[in-house]
């Protein structure tokens, strides 16, 4: 029973790792930095509604996958599987 659960968690862990890598690579860089803030780029429609855009979805997906990554990592390190 414990070995089956360990195998399922391991497969889920691999899927989360690959998905997290893909989501992080799909995100845009923060190259605007200070220049974008000075020129008012953050005051545009897209800057105010970033949470509803694809970038906002990627940020949310990154947070969820990161939490899953940590939780599954901790579960895989429990001594009940050995």
PDB file of N, CA, C and O in Angstrom:
ATOM      1  N   UNK A   1       0.814  -1.195   0.000  1.00  0.00           N
ATOM      2  CA  UNK A   1       0.000   0.000   0.000  1.00  0.00           C
ATOM      3  C   UNK A   1       0.860   1.263   0.000  1.00  0.00           C
ATOM      4  O   UNK A   1       0.620   2.175  -0.756  1.00  0.00           O
ATOM      5  N   UNK A   2       1.867   1.267   0.882  1.00  0.00           N
ATOM      6  CA  UNK A   2       2.737   2.438   0.977  1.00  0.00           C
ATOM      7  C   UNK A   2       3.561   2.611  -0.298  1.00  0.00           C
ATOM      8  O   UNK A   2       3.794   3.741  -0.734  1.00  0.00           O
ATOM      9  N   UNK A   3       3.985   1.501  -0.894  1.00  0.00           N
ATOM     10  CA  UNK A   3       4.778   1.594  -2.124  1.00  0.00           C
ATOM     11  C   UNK A   3       3.937   2.116  -3.281  1.00  0.00           C
ATOM     12  O   UNK A   3       4.432   2.851  -4.127  1.00  0.00           O
ATOM     13  N   UNK A   4       2.653   1.746  -3.335  1.00  0.00           N
ATOM     14  CA  UNK A   4       1.765   2.228  -4.381  1.00  0.00           C
ATOM     15  C   UNK A   4       1.548   3.730  -4.243  1.00  0.00           C
ATOM     16  O   UNK A   4       1.613   4.464  -5.229  1.00  0.00           O
ATOM     17  N   UNK A   5       1.317   4.189  -3.004  1.00  0.00           N
ATOM     18  CA  UNK A   5       1.133   5.613  -2.756  1.00  0.00           C
ATOM     19  C   UNK A   5       2.407   6.383  -3.095  1.00  0.00           C
ATOM     20  O   UNK A   5       2.347   7.476  -3.665  1.00  0.00           O
ATOM     21  N   UNK A   6       3.544   5.797  -2.767  1.00  0.00           N
ATOM     22  CA  UNK A   6       4.823   6.435  -3.094  1.00  0.00           C
ATOM     23  C   UNK A   6       4.989   6.564  -4.610  1.00  0.00           C
ATOM     24  O   UNK A   6       5.441   7.597  -5.108  1.00  0.00           O
ATOM     25  N   UNK A   7       4.623   5.524  -5.347  1.00  0.00           N
ATOM     26  CA  UNK A   7       4.719   5.568  -6.804  1.00  0.00           C
ATOM     27  C   UNK A   7       3.802   6.619  -7.411  1.00  0.00           C
ATOM     28  O   UNK A   7       4.197   7.350  -8.323  1.00  0.00           O
ATOM     29  N   UNK A   8       2.571   6.719  -6.886  1.00  0.00           N
ATOM     30  CA  UNK A   8       1.631   7.725  -7.382  1.00  0.00           C
ATOM     31  C   UNK A   8       2.145   9.130  -7.090  1.00  0.00           C
ATOM     32  O   UNK A   8       2.096  10.021  -7.949  1.00  0.00           O
ATOM     33  N   UNK A   9       2.647   9.334  -5.864  1.00  0.00           N
ATOM     34  CA  UNK A   9       3.195  10.648  -5.513  1.00  0.00           C
ATOM     35  C   UNK A   9       4.417  10.994  -6.365  1.00  0.00           C
ATOM     36  O   UNK A   9       4.607  12.150  -6.741  1.00  0.00           O
ATOM     37  N   UNK A  10       5.232  10.010  -6.664  1.00  0.00           N
ATOM     38  CA  UNK A  10       6.418  10.247  -7.480  1.00  0.00           C
ATOM     39  C   UNK A  10       6.042  10.665  -8.906  1.00  0.00           C
ATOM     40  O   UNK A  10       6.623  11.598  -9.460  1.00  0.00           O
ATOM     41  N   UNK A  11       5.052   9.998  -9.478  1.00  0.00           N
ATOM     42  CA  UNK A  11       4.582  10.365 -10.823  1.00  0.00           C
ATOM     43  C   UNK A  11       3.981  11.760 -10.802  1.00  0.00           C
ATOM     44  O   UNK A  11       4.266  12.591 -11.691  1.00  0.00           O
ATOM     45  N   UNK A  12       3.162  12.066  -9.784  1.00  0.00           N
ATOM     46  CA  UNK A  12       2.573  13.395  -9.651  1.00  0.00           C
ATOM     47  C   UNK A  12       3.656  14.455  -9.465  1.00  0.00           C
ATOM     48  O   UNK A  12       3.572  15.554 -10.019  1.00  0.00           O
ATOM     49  N   UNK A  13       4.695  14.128  -8.720  1.00  0.00           N
ATOM     50  CA  UNK A  13       5.818  15.033  -8.483  1.00  0.00           C
ATOM     51  C   UNK A  13       6.541  15.367  -9.786  1.00  0.00           C
ATOM     52  O   UNK A  13       6.874  16.528 -10.040  1.00  0.00           O
ATOM     53  N   UNK A  14       6.754  14.375 -10.619  1.00  0.00           N
ATOM     54  CA  UNK A  14       7.417  14.595 -11.902  1.00  0.00           C
ATOM     55  C   UNK A  14       6.559  15.490 -12.798  1.00  0.00           C
ATOM     56  O   UNK A  14       7.070  16.413 -13.446  1.00  0.00           O
ATOM     57  N   UNK A  15       5.254  15.248 -12.815  1.00  0.00           N
ATOM     58  CA  UNK A  15       4.342  16.067 -13.622  1.00  0.00           C
ATOM     59  C   UNK A  15       4.356  17.515 -13.132  1.00  0.00           C
ATOM     60  O   UNK A  15       4.421  18.460 -13.932  1.00  0.00           O
ATOM     61  N   UNK A  16       4.320  17.711 -11.810  1.00  0.00           N
ATOM     62  CA  UNK A  16       4.350  19.062 -11.247  1.00  0.00           C
ATOM     63  C   UNK A  16       5.670  19.751 -11.582  1.00  0.00           C
ATOM     64  O   UNK A  16       5.687  20.941 -11.925  1.00  0.00           O
ATOM     65  N   UNK A  17       6.776  19.032 -11.515  1.00  0.00           N
ATOM     66  CA  UNK A  17       8.088  19.615 -11.839  1.00  0.00           C
ATOM     67  C   UNK A  17       8.153  20.084 -13.285  1.00  0.00           C
ATOM     68  O   UNK A  17       8.609  21.194 -13.565  1.00  0.00           O
ATOM     69  N   UNK A  18       7.682  19.261 -14.196  1.00  0.00           N
ATOM     70  CA  UNK A  18       7.694  19.627 -15.614  1.00  0.00           C
ATOM     71  C   UNK A  18       6.755  20.805 -15.862  1.00  0.00           C
ATOM     72  O   UNK A  18       7.112  21.774 -16.548  1.00  0.00           O
ATOM     73  N   UNK A  19       5.558  20.762 -15.277  1.00  0.00           N
ATOM     74  CA  UNK A  19       4.594  21.848 -15.463  1.00  0.00           C
ATOM     75  C   UNK A  19       5.125  23.153 -14.883  1.00  0.00           C
ATOM     76  O   UNK A  19       4.974  24.221 -15.492  1.00  0.00           O
ATOM     77  N   UNK A  20       5.752  23.098 -13.725  1.00  0.00           N
ATOM     78  CA  UNK A  20       6.316  24.297 -13.105  1.00  0.00           C
ATOM     79  C   UNK A  20       7.415  24.894 -13.976  1.00  0.00           C
ATOM     80  O   UNK A  20       7.481  26.110 -14.160  1.00  0.00           O
ATOM     81  N   UNK A  21       8.253  24.063 -14.535  1.00  0.00           N
ATOM     82  CA  UNK A  21       9.310  24.545 -15.426  1.00  0.00           C
ATOM     83  C   UNK A  21       8.725  25.236 -16.658  1.00  0.00           C
ATOM     84  O   UNK A  21       9.185  26.310 -17.065  1.00  0.00           O
ATOM     85  N   UNK A  22       7.703  24.628 -17.240  1.00  0.00           N
ATOM     86  CA  UNK A  22       7.082  25.207 -18.438  1.00  0.00           C
ATOM     87  C   UNK A  22       6.412  26.538 -18.122  1.00  0.00           C
ATOM     88  O   UNK A  22       6.579  27.521 -18.856  1.00  0.00           O
ATOM     89  N   UNK A  23       5.672  26.593 -17.014  1.00  0.00           N
ATOM     90  CA  UNK A  23       4.963  27.826 -16.654  1.00  0.00           C
ATOM     91  C   UNK A  23       5.944  28.957 -16.366  1.00  0.00           C
ATOM     92  O   UNK A  23       5.724  30.097 -16.774  1.00  0.00           O
ATOM     93  N   UNK A  24       7.039  28.660 -15.687  1.00  0.00           N
ATOM     94  CA  UNK A  24       8.037  29.696 -15.390  1.00  0.00           C
ATOM     95  C   UNK A  24       8.680  30.202 -16.685  1.00  0.00           C
ATOM     96  O   UNK A  24       8.892  31.407 -16.863  1.00  0.00           O
ATOM     97  N   UNK A  25       8.963  29.301 -17.610  1.00  0.00           N
ATOM     98  CA  UNK A  25       9.579  29.721 -18.866  1.00  0.00           C
ATOM     99  C   UNK A  25       8.623  30.508 -19.760  1.00  0.00           C
ATOM    100  O   UNK A  25       9.071  31.302 -20.584  1.00  0.00           O
ATOM    101  N   UNK A  26       7.327  30.328 -19.607  1.00  0.00           N
ATOM    102  CA  UNK A  26       6.356  31.063 -20.404  1.00  0.00           C
ATOM    103  C   UNK A  26       6.154  32.499 -19.928  1.00  0.00           C
ATOM    104  O   UNK A  26       5.648  33.324 -20.671  1.00  0.00           O
ATOM    105  N   UNK A  27       6.557  32.802 -18.706  1.00  0.00           N
ATOM    106  CA  UNK A  27       6.343  34.140 -18.165  1.00  0.00           C
ATOM    107  C   UNK A  27       7.263  35.157 -18.818  1.00  0.00           C
ATOM    108  O   UNK A  27       8.387  34.847 -19.206  1.00  0.00           O
ATOM    109  N   UNK A  28       6.754  36.388 -18.901  1.00  0.00           N
ATOM    110  CA  UNK A  28       7.551  37.477 -19.456  1.00  0.00           C
ATOM    111  C   UNK A  28       8.555  37.948 -18.415  1.00  0.00           C
ATOM    112  O   UNK A  28       8.305  37.872 -17.219  1.00  0.00           O
ATOM    113  N   UNK A  29       9.666  38.463 -18.902  1.00  0.00           N
ATOM    114  CA  UNK A  29      10.656  39.008 -17.994  1.00  0.00           C
ATOM    115  C   UNK A  29      10.221  40.351 -17.467  1.00  0.00           C
ATOM    116  O   UNK A  29       9.361  41.020 -18.028  1.00  0.00           O
ATOM    117  N   UNK A  30      10.818  40.784 -16.397  1.00  0.00           N
ATOM    118  CA  UNK A  30      10.509  42.082 -15.805  1.00  0.00           C
ATOM    119  C   UNK A  30      11.505  43.129 -16.306  1.00  0.00           C
ATOM    120  O   UNK A  30      12.061  43.888 -15.540  1.00  0.00           O
ATOM    121  N   UNK A  31      11.705  43.204 -17.590  1.00  0.00           N
ATOM    122  CA  UNK A  31      12.707  44.083 -18.176  1.00  0.00           C
ATOM    123  C   UNK A  31      12.322  45.556 -18.120  1.00  0.00           C
ATOM    124  O   UNK A  31      13.170  46.421 -18.233  1.00  0.00           O
ATOM    125  N   UNK A  32      11.037  45.875 -18.003  1.00  0.00           N
ATOM    126  CA  UNK A  32      10.626  47.277 -17.978  1.00  0.00           C
ATOM    127  C   UNK A  32      11.232  47.971 -16.761  1.00  0.00           C
ATOM    128  O   UNK A  32      11.785  49.050 -16.869  1.00  0.00           O
ATOM    129  N   UNK A  33      11.150  47.340 -15.610  1.00  0.00           N
ATOM    130  CA  UNK A  33      11.783  47.829 -14.394  1.00  0.00           C
ATOM    131  C   UNK A  33      11.484  49.274 -14.085  1.00  0.00           C
ATOM    132  O   UNK A  33      10.352  49.735 -14.160  1.00  0.00           O
ATOM    133  N   UNK A  34      12.517  50.041 -13.771  1.00  0.00           N
ATOM    134  CA  UNK A  34      12.376  51.439 -13.399  1.00  0.00           C
ATOM    135  C   UNK A  34      11.959  52.288 -14.586  1.00  0.00           C
ATOM    136  O   UNK A  34      11.181  53.224 -14.451  1.00  0.00           O
ATOM    137  N   UNK A  35      12.435  51.957 -15.768  1.00  0.00           N
ATOM    138  CA  UNK A  35      12.085  52.731 -16.965  1.00  0.00           C
ATOM    139  C   UNK A  35      10.591  52.669 -17.231  1.00  0.00           C
ATOM    140  O   UNK A  35       9.975  53.676 -17.561  1.00  0.00           O
ATOM    141  N   UNK A  36       9.995  51.514 -17.081  1.00  0.00           N
ATOM    142  CA  UNK A  36       8.557  51.378 -17.294  1.00  0.00           C
ATOM    143  C   UNK A  36       7.762  52.143 -16.255  1.00  0.00           C
ATOM    144  O   UNK A  36       6.711  52.717 -16.557  1.00  0.00           O
ATOM    145  N   UNK A  37       8.239  52.176 -15.032  1.00  0.00           N
ATOM    146  CA  UNK A  37       7.527  52.884 -13.972  1.00  0.00           C
ATOM    147  C   UNK A  37       7.610  54.389 -14.173  1.00  0.00           C
ATOM    148  O   UNK A  37       6.653  55.117 -13.918  1.00  0.00           O
ATOM    149  N   UNK A  38       8.750  54.877 -14.665  1.00  0.00           N
ATOM    150  CA  UNK A  38       8.913  56.309 -14.889  1.00  0.00           C
ATOM    151  C   UNK A  38       8.054  56.773 -16.052  1.00  0.00           C
ATOM    152  O   UNK A  38       7.419  57.819 -15.997  1.00  0.00           O
ATOM    153  N   UNK A  39       7.992  55.987 -17.109  1.00  0.00           N
ATOM    154  CA  UNK A  39       7.239  56.399 -18.292  1.00  0.00           C
ATOM    155  C   UNK A  39       5.742  56.165 -18.133  1.00  0.00           C
ATOM    156  O   UNK A  39       4.969  56.533 -19.003  1.00  0.00           O
ATOM    157  N   UNK A  40       5.315  55.550 -17.046  1.00  0.00           N
ATOM    158  CA  UNK A  40       3.894  55.341 -16.809  1.00  0.00           C
ATOM    159  C   UNK A  40       3.350  54.079 -17.434  1.00  0.00           C
ATOM    160  O   UNK A  40       2.148  53.962 -17.637  1.00  0.00           O
ATOM    161  N   UNK A  41       4.180  53.121 -17.738  1.00  0.00           N
ATOM    162  CA  UNK A  41       3.715  51.885 -18.374  1.00  0.00           C
ATOM    163  C   UNK A  41       2.798  51.096 -17.456  1.00  0.00           C
ATOM    164  O   UNK A  41       1.930  50.369 -17.917  1.00  0.00           O
ATOM    165  N   UNK A  42       2.966  51.269 -16.159  1.00  0.00           N
ATOM    166  CA  UNK A  42       2.129  50.524 -15.222  1.00  0.00           C
ATOM    167  C   UNK A  42       0.712  51.095 -15.148  1.00  0.00           C
ATOM    168  O   UNK A  42      -0.182  50.467 -14.611  1.00  0.00           O
ATOM    169  N   UNK A  43       0.495  52.281 -15.672  1.00  0.00           N
ATOM    170  CA  UNK A  43      -0.815  52.924 -15.606  1.00  0.00           C
ATOM    171  C   UNK A  43      -1.692  52.595 -16.801  1.00  0.00           C
ATOM    172  O   UNK A  43      -2.763  53.153 -16.954  1.00  0.00           O
ATOM    173  N   UNK A  44      -1.242  51.743 -17.681  1.00  0.00           N
ATOM    174  CA  UNK A  44      -2.041  51.388 -18.847  1.00  0.00           C
ATOM    175  C   UNK A  44      -3.137  50.412 -18.448  1.00  0.00           C
ATOM    176  O   UNK A  44      -3.159  49.894 -17.336  1.00  0.00           O
ATOM    177  N   UNK A  45      -4.041  50.140 -19.354  1.00  0.00           N
ATOM    178  CA  UNK A  45      -5.124  49.187 -19.104  1.00  0.00           C
ATOM    179  C   UNK A  45      -4.559  47.819 -18.753  1.00  0.00           C
ATOM    180  O   UNK A  45      -5.030  47.160 -17.840  1.00  0.00           O
ATOM    181  N   UNK A  46      -3.535  47.399 -19.472  1.00  0.00           N
ATOM    182  CA  UNK A  46      -2.965  46.071 -19.246  1.00  0.00           C
ATOM    183  C   UNK A  46      -2.232  46.007 -17.917  1.00  0.00           C
ATOM    184  O   UNK A  46      -2.201  44.969 -17.266  1.00  0.00           O
ATOM    185  N   UNK A  47      -1.641  47.114 -17.488  1.00  0.00           N
ATOM    186  CA  UNK A  47      -0.956  47.135 -16.204  1.00  0.00           C
ATOM    187  C   UNK A  47      -1.925  47.021 -15.040  1.00  0.00           C
ATOM    188  O   UNK A  47      -1.649  46.380 -14.036  1.00  0.00           O
ATOM    189  N   UNK A  48      -3.104  47.670 -15.171  1.00  0.00           N
ATOM    190  CA  UNK A  48      -4.091  47.634 -14.095  1.00  0.00           C
ATOM    191  C   UNK A  48      -4.833  46.306 -14.046  1.00  0.00           C
ATOM    192  O   UNK A  48      -5.277  45.885 -12.994  1.00  0.00           O
ATOM    193  N   UNK A  49      -5.014  45.645 -15.170  1.00  0.00           N
ATOM    194  CA  UNK A  49      -5.787  44.397 -15.237  1.00  0.00           C
ATOM    195  C   UNK A  49      -4.897  43.185 -15.454  1.00  0.00           C
ATOM    196  O   UNK A  49      -5.306  42.232 -16.110  1.00  0.00           O
ATOM    197  N   UNK A  50      -3.715  43.224 -14.901  1.00  0.00           N
ATOM    198  CA  UNK A  50      -2.771  42.130 -15.111  1.00  0.00           C
ATOM    199  C   UNK A  50      -3.271  40.811 -14.538  1.00  0.00           C
ATOM    200  O   UNK A  50      -2.979  39.749 -15.052  1.00  0.00           O
ATOM    201  N   UNK A  51      -4.060  40.873 -13.469  1.00  0.00           N
ATOM    202  CA  UNK A  51      -4.570  39.652 -12.854  1.00  0.00           C
ATOM    203  C   UNK A  51      -5.520  38.895 -13.755  1.00  0.00           C
ATOM    204  O   UNK A  51      -5.703  37.700 -13.613  1.00  0.00           O
ATOM    205  N   UNK A  52      -6.153  39.572 -14.701  1.00  0.00           N
ATOM    206  CA  UNK A  52      -7.104  38.930 -15.605  1.00  0.00           C
ATOM    207  C   UNK A  52      -6.461  38.503 -16.916  1.00  0.00           C
ATOM    208  O   UNK A  52      -7.108  37.889 -17.745  1.00  0.00           O
ATOM    209  N   UNK A  53      -5.223  38.871 -17.116  1.00  0.00           N
ATOM    210  CA  UNK A  53      -4.554  38.553 -18.373  1.00  0.00           C
ATOM    211  C   UNK A  53      -3.900  37.172 -18.296  1.00  0.00           C
ATOM    212  O   UNK A  53      -3.947  36.487 -17.281  1.00  0.00           O
ATOM    213  N   UNK A  54      -3.280  36.781 -19.387  1.00  0.00           N
ATOM    214  CA  UNK A  54      -2.573  35.501 -19.413  1.00  0.00           C
ATOM    215  C   UNK A  54      -1.404  35.523 -18.431  1.00  0.00           C
ATOM    216  O   UNK A  54      -1.126  34.515 -17.770  1.00  0.00           O
ATOM    217  N   UNK A  55      -0.750  36.652 -18.307  1.00  0.00           N
ATOM    218  CA  UNK A  55       0.373  36.764 -17.374  1.00  0.00           C
ATOM    219  C   UNK A  55      -0.096  36.553 -15.930  1.00  0.00           C
ATOM    220  O   UNK A  55       0.574  35.896 -15.139  1.00  0.00           O
ATOM    221  N   UNK A  56      -1.262  37.088 -15.607  1.00  0.00           N
ATOM    222  CA  UNK A  56      -1.821  36.881 -14.273  1.00  0.00           C
ATOM    223  C   UNK A  56      -2.141  35.421 -14.021  1.00  0.00           C
ATOM    224  O   UNK A  56      -1.946  34.907 -12.920  1.00  0.00           O
ATOM    225  N   UNK A  57      -2.639  34.744 -15.051  1.00  0.00           N
ATOM    226  CA  UNK A  57      -2.918  33.313 -14.932  1.00  0.00           C
ATOM    227  C   UNK A  57      -1.655  32.499 -14.741  1.00  0.00           C
ATOM    228  O   UNK A  57      -1.637  31.525 -13.980  1.00  0.00           O
ATOM    229  N   UNK A  58      -0.584  32.905 -15.427  1.00  0.00           N
ATOM    230  CA  UNK A  58       0.690  32.199 -15.274  1.00  0.00           C
ATOM    231  C   UNK A  58       1.264  32.395 -13.875  1.00  0.00           C
ATOM    232  O   UNK A  58       1.856  31.471 -13.296  1.00  0.00           O
ATOM    233  N   UNK A  59       1.087  33.588 -13.329  1.00  0.00           N
ATOM    234  CA  UNK A  59       1.568  33.849 -11.972  1.00  0.00           C
ATOM    235  C   UNK A  59       0.803  32.996 -10.968  1.00  0.00           C
ATOM    236  O   UNK A  59       1.382  32.394 -10.063  1.00  0.00           O
ATOM    237  N   UNK A  60      -0.515  32.920 -11.136  1.00  0.00           N
ATOM    238  CA  UNK A  60      -1.327  32.086 -10.249  1.00  0.00           C
ATOM    239  C   UNK A  60      -0.952  30.610 -10.383  1.00  0.00           C
ATOM    240  O   UNK A  60      -0.819  29.895  -9.387  1.00  0.00           O
ATOM    241  N   UNK A  61      -0.758  30.150 -11.613  1.00  0.00           N
ATOM    242  CA  UNK A  61      -0.362  28.761 -11.836  1.00  0.00           C
ATOM    243  C   UNK A  61       0.994  28.468 -11.200  1.00  0.00           C
ATOM    244  O   UNK A  61       1.201  27.389 -10.635  1.00  0.00           O
ATOM    245  N   UNK A  62       1.910  29.427 -11.264  1.00  0.00           N
ATOM    246  CA  UNK A  62       3.227  29.244 -10.660  1.00  0.00           C
ATOM    247  C   UNK A  62       3.103  29.085  -9.151  1.00  0.00           C
ATOM    248  O   UNK A  62       3.747  28.221  -8.558  1.00  0.00           O
ATOM    249  N   UNK A  63       2.266  29.906  -8.542  1.00  0.00           N
ATOM    250  CA  UNK A  63       2.094  29.823  -7.084  1.00  0.00           C
ATOM    251  C   UNK A  63       1.494  28.478  -6.681  1.00  0.00           C
ATOM    252  O   UNK A  63       1.947  27.845  -5.726  1.00  0.00           O
ATOM    253  N   UNK A  64       0.468  28.056  -7.399  1.00  0.00           N
ATOM    254  CA  UNK A  64      -0.180  26.780  -7.075  1.00  0.00           C
ATOM    255  C   UNK A  64       0.783  25.610  -7.258  1.00  0.00           C
ATOM    256  O   UNK A  64       0.899  24.727  -6.405  1.00  0.00           O
ATOM    257  N   UNK A  65       1.508  25.604  -8.378  1.00  0.00           N
ATOM    258  CA  UNK A  65       2.450  24.517  -8.644  1.00  0.00           C
ATOM    259  C   UNK A  65       3.607  24.524  -7.644  1.00  0.00           C
ATOM    260  O   UNK A  65       4.099  23.460  -7.259  1.00  0.00           O
ATOM    261  N   UNK A  66       4.036  25.708  -7.203  1.00  0.00           N
ATOM    262  CA  UNK A  66       5.118  25.779  -6.216  1.00  0.00           C
ATOM    263  C   UNK A  66       4.678  25.192  -4.885  1.00  0.00           C
ATOM    264  O   UNK A  66       5.437  24.461  -4.233  1.00  0.00           O
ATOM    265  N   UNK A  67       3.437  25.479  -4.478  1.00  0.00           N
ATOM    266  CA  UNK A  67       2.920  24.909  -3.231  1.00  0.00           C
ATOM    267  C   UNK A  67       2.807  23.387  -3.353  1.00  0.00           C
ATOM    268  O   UNK A  67       3.204  22.647  -2.445  1.00  0.00           O
ATOM    269  N   UNK A  68       2.290  22.913  -4.490  1.00  0.00           N
ATOM    270  CA  UNK A  68       2.211  21.466  -4.720  1.00  0.00           C
ATOM    271  C   UNK A  68       3.589  20.822  -4.689  1.00  0.00           C
ATOM    272  O   UNK A  68       3.772  19.741  -4.127  1.00  0.00           O
ATOM    273  N   UNK A  69       4.558  21.477  -5.287  1.00  0.00           N
ATOM    274  CA  UNK A  69       5.935  20.982  -5.313  1.00  0.00           C
ATOM    275  C   UNK A  69       6.463  20.795  -3.888  1.00  0.00           C
ATOM    276  O   UNK A  69       7.033  19.747  -3.550  1.00  0.00           O
ATOM    277  N   UNK A  70       6.253  21.790  -3.046  1.00  0.00           N
ATOM    278  CA  UNK A  70       6.758  21.723  -1.678  1.00  0.00           C
ATOM    279  C   UNK A  70       6.026  20.644  -0.878  1.00  0.00           C
ATOM    280  O   UNK A  70       6.655  19.849  -0.167  1.00  0.00           O
ATOM    281  N   UNK A  71       4.696  20.604  -1.005  1.00  0.00           N
ATOM    282  CA  UNK A  71       3.920  19.632  -0.243  1.00  0.00           C
ATOM    283  C   UNK A  71       4.274  18.199  -0.651  1.00  0.00           C
ATOM    284  O   UNK A  71       4.493  17.330   0.205  1.00  0.00           O
ATOM    285  N   UNK A  72       4.364  17.950  -1.955  1.00  0.00           N
ATOM    286  CA  UNK A  72       4.697  16.595  -2.415  1.00  0.00           C
ATOM    287  C   UNK A  72       6.123  16.234  -2.029  1.00  0.00           C
ATOM    288  O   UNK A  72       6.402  15.091  -1.668  1.00  0.00           O
ATOM    289  N   UNK A  73       7.034  17.211  -2.070  1.00  0.00           N
ATOM    290  CA  UNK A  73       8.412  16.952  -1.635  1.00  0.00           C
ATOM    291  C   UNK A  73       8.449  16.515  -0.183  1.00  0.00           C
ATOM    292  O   UNK A  73       9.162  15.571   0.180  1.00  0.00           O
ATOM    293  N   UNK A  74       7.688  17.201   0.658  1.00  0.00           N
ATOM    294  CA  UNK A  74       7.647  16.835   2.071  1.00  0.00           C
ATOM    295  C   UNK A  74       7.018  15.459   2.272  1.00  0.00           C
ATOM    296  O   UNK A  74       7.492  14.658   3.086  1.00  0.00           O
ATOM    297  N   UNK A  75       5.944  15.179   1.527  1.00  0.00           N
ATOM    298  CA  UNK A  75       5.298  13.873   1.660  1.00  0.00           C
ATOM    299  C   UNK A  75       6.216  12.745   1.206  1.00  0.00           C
ATOM    300  O   UNK A  75       6.216  11.659   1.798  1.00  0.00           O
ATOM    301  N   UNK A  76       6.982  12.976   0.142  1.00  0.00           N
ATOM    302  CA  UNK A  76       7.889  11.930  -0.340  1.00  0.00           C
ATOM    303  C   UNK A  76       9.036  11.668   0.625  1.00  0.00           C
ATOM    304  O   UNK A  76       9.633  10.587   0.601  1.00  0.00           O
ATOM    305  N   UNK A  77       9.344  12.634   1.480  1.00  0.00           N
ATOM    306  CA  UNK A  77      10.438  12.460   2.440  1.00  0.00           C
ATOM    307  C   UNK A  77      10.001  11.864   3.764  1.00  0.00           C
ATOM    308  O   UNK A  77      10.827  11.674   4.653  1.00  0.00           O
ATOM    309  N   UNK A  78       8.722  11.578   3.918  1.00  0.00           N
ATOM    310  CA  UNK A  78       8.261  10.929   5.138  1.00  0.00           C
ATOM    311  C   UNK A  78       8.816   9.518   5.226  1.00  0.00           C
ATOM    312  O   UNK A  78       9.026   8.847   4.231  1.00  0.00           O
ATOM    313  N   UNK A  79       8.993   9.055   6.432  1.00  0.00           N
ATOM    314  CA  UNK A  79       9.589   7.732   6.657  1.00  0.00           C
ATOM    315  C   UNK A  79       8.598   6.588   6.488  1.00  0.00           C
ATOM    316  O   UNK A  79       8.958   5.431   6.610  1.00  0.00           O
ATOM    317  N   UNK A  80       7.313   6.880   6.198  1.00  0.00           N
ATOM    318  CA  UNK A  80       6.339   5.801   6.064  1.00  0.00           C
ATOM    319  C   UNK A  80       6.521   5.010   4.771  1.00  0.00           C
ATOM    320  O   UNK A  80       5.989   3.934   4.635  1.00  0.00           O
ATOM    321  N   UNK A  81       7.296   5.552   3.852  1.00  0.00           N
ATOM    322  CA  UNK A  81       7.477   4.879   2.566  1.00  0.00           C
ATOM    323  C   UNK A  81       8.683   3.954   2.559  1.00  0.00           C
ATOM    324  O   UNK A  81       8.919   3.242   1.599  1.00  0.00           O
ATOM    325  N   UNK A  82       9.481   3.968   3.604  1.00  0.00           N
ATOM    326  CA  UNK A  82      10.676   3.110   3.590  1.00  0.00           C
ATOM    327  C   UNK A  82      10.485   1.813   4.317  1.00  0.00           C
ATOM    328  O   UNK A  82       9.511   1.441   4.807  1.00  0.00           O
TER     329      UNK A  82
END
